[in-house]
Short mmCIF file of C-alpha atoms in Angstrom, two decimals:
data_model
loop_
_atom_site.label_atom_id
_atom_site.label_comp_id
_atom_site.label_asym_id
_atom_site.label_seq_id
_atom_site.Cartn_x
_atom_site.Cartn_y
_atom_site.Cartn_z
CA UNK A 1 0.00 0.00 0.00
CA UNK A 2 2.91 2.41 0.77
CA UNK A 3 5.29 1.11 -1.48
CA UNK A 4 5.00 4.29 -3.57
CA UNK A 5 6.32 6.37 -1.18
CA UNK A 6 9.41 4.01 -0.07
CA UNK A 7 12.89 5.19 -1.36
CA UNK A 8 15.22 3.23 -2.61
CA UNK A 9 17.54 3.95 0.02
CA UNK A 10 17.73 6.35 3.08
CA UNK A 11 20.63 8.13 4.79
CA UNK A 12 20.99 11.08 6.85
CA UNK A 13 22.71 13.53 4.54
CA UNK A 14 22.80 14.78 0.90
CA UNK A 15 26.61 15.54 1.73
CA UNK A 16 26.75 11.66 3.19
CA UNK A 17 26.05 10.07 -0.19
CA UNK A 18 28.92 7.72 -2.03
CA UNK A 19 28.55 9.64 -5.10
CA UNK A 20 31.32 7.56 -7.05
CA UNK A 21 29.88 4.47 -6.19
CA UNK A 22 26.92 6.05 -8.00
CA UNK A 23 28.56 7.46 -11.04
CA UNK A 24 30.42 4.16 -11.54
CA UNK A 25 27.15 2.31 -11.39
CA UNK A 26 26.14 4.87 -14.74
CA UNK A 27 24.27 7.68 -13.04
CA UNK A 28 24.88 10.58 -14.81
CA UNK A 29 22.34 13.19 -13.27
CA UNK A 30 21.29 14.03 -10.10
CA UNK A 31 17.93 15.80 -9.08
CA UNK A 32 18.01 17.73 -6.11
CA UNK A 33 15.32 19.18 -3.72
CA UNK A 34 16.91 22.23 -1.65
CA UNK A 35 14.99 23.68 1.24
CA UNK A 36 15.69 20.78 3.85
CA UNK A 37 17.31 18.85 1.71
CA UNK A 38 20.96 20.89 1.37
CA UNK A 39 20.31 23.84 2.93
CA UNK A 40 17.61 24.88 6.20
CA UNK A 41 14.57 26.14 4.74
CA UNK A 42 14.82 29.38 3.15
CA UNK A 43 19.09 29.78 3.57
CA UNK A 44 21.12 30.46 0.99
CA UNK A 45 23.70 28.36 -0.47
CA UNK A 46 26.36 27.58 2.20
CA UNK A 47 29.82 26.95 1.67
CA UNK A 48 29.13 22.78 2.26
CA UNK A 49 26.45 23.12 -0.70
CA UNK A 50 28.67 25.09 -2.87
CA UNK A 51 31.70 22.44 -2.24
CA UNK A 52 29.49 19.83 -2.79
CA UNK A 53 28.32 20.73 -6.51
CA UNK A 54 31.62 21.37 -7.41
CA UNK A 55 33.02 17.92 -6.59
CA UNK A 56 29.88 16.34 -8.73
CA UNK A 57 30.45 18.66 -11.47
CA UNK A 58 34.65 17.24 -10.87
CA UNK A 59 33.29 13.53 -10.78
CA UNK A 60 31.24 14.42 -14.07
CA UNK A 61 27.68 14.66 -12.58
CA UNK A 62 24.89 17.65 -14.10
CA UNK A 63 22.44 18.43 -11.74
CA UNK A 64 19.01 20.10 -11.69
CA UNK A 65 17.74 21.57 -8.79
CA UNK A 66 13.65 20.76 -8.58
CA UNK A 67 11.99 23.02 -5.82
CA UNK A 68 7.91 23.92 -5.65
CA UNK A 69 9.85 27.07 -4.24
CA UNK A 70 9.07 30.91 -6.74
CA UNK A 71 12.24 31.86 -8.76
CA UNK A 72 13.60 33.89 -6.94
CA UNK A 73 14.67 31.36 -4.47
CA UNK A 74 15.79 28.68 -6.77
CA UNK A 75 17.42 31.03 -9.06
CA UNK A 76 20.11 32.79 -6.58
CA UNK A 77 20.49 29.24 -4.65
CA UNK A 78 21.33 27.12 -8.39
CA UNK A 79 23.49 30.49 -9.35
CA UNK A 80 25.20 30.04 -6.51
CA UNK A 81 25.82 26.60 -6.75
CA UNK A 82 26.34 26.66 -10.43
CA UNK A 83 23.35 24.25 -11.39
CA UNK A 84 20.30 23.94 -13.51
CA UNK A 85 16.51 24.10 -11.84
CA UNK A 86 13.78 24.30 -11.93
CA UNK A 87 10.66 26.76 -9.87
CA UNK A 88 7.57 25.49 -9.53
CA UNK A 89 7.71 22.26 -9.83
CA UNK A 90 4.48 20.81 -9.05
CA UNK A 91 6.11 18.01 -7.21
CA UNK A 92 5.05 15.49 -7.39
CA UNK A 93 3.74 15.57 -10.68
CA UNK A 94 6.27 13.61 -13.00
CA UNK A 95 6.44 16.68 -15.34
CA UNK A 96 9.46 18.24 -13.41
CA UNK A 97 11.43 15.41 -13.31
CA UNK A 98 11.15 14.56 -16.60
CA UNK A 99 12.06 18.09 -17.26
CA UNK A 100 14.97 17.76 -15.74
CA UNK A 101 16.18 14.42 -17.03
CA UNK A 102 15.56 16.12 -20.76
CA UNK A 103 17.90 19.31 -19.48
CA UNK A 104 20.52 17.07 -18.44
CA UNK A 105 20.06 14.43 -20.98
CA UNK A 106 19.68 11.51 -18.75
CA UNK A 107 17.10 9.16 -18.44
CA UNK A 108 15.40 7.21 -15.60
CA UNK A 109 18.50 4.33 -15.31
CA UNK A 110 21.25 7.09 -15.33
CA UNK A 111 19.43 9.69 -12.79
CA UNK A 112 19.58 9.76 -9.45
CA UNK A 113 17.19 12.06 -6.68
CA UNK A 114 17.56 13.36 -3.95
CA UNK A 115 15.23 14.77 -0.96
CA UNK A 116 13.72 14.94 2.11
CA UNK A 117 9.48 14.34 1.87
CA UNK A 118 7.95 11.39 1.03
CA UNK A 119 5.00 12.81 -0.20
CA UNK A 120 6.35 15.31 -3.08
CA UNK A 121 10.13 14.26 -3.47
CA UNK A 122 10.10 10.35 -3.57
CA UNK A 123 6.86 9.61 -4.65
CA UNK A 124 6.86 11.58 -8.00
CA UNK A 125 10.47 11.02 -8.39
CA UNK A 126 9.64 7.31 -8.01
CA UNK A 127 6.47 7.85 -10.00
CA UNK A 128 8.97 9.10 -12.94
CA UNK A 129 10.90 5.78 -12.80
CA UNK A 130 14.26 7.32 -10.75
CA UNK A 131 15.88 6.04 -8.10
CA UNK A 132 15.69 8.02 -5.04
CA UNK A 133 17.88 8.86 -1.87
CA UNK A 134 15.38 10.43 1.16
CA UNK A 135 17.44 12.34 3.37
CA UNK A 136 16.64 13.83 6.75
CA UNK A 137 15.35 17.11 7.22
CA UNK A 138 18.27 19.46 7.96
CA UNK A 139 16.46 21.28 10.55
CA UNK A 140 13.44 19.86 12.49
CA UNK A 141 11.74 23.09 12.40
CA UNK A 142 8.61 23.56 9.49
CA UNK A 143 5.80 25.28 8.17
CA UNK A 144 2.82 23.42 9.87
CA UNK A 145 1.41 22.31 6.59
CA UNK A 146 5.13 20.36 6.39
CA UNK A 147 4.76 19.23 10.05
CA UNK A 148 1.70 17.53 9.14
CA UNK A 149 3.07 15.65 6.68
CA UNK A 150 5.58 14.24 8.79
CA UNK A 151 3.49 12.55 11.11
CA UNK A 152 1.99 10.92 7.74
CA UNK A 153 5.48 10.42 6.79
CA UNK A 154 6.01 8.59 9.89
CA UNK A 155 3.38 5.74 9.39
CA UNK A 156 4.85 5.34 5.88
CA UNK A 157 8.04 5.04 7.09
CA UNK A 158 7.40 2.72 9.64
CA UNK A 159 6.37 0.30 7.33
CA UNK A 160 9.06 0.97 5.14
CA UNK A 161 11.71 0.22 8.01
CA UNK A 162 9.88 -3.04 8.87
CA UNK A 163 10.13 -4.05 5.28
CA UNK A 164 13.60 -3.68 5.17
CA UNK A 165 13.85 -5.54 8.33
CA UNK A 166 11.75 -8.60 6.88
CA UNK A 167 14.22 -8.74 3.83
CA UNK A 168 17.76 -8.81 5.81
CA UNK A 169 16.34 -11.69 8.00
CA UNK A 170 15.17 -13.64 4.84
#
């Protein structure tokens, strides 16, 4: 029932991922969501973000950032970083994504994304056939309408967590 909404894998940190693992397994692109994600909601880019997009850009990765966020917001954070996005995403409505696969000139196998909500990031990132990485929130401090969705999250991830559990004892 959930299964839509599981990532592929979880770990606490966009800046913990083994990004050459994943560019020698062929991913090419990576999809990022910021606020939460890279940065606290609403910061700019900090110097860890801005380090961070220049070693993928060293190992050979393009990335797109993907934010429901206006323009103004994505635009000085993916300056700053020196990436694509895209505003107004309608996460998470596959339209985005595949958006952003055709600006980097990936596809589904050689894309990789990367956030922290179940409900928007994951789900139409999985929806759009890409693997996906959930994160933890950088801060634990939201807009109610997000705090809601975290207690949903919760349930889903519960089950998620007990299905990983079932597998490694199989």
């Amino acid at each position: 029932m959930f299964r839509k909404f599981y990532p592929t894998i979880e770990i606490a940190s966009a800046y913990d991922i083994p990004y050459e693992k994943y560019f020698e397994s062929g991913k090419r692109g990576i999809i990022y969501d910021i606020d939460n994600t890279l940065v606290m909601h609403g910061a700019p880019a900090d110097e860890r973000s801005i380090e961070l997009f220049g070693k993928l850009r060293d190992l050979g990765f393009k990335t797109v950032l993907l934010s429901n966020n206006k323009e103004p917001r994505v635009k000085s954070f993916a300056d700053d970083v020196g990436s694509l996005y895209i505003h107004k995403a309608g996460k998470p409505l596959t339209k985005g994504y595949n958006r952003a696969m055709e600006m980097m000139g990936t596809d589904p196998s050689s894309t990789l994304f990367v956030g922290d909500q179940l409900f928007t990031d994951v789900w139409g990132a999985n929806r759009a056939g890409i693997e996906t990485v959930l994160t933890s929130p950088i801060d634990p401090r939201e807009e109610i309408q997000i705090v809601l969705k975290r207690k949903l999250e919760k349930i889903v991830l519960k089950s998620y967590h007990k299905k990983l559990r079932q597998k490694q004892d199989s």
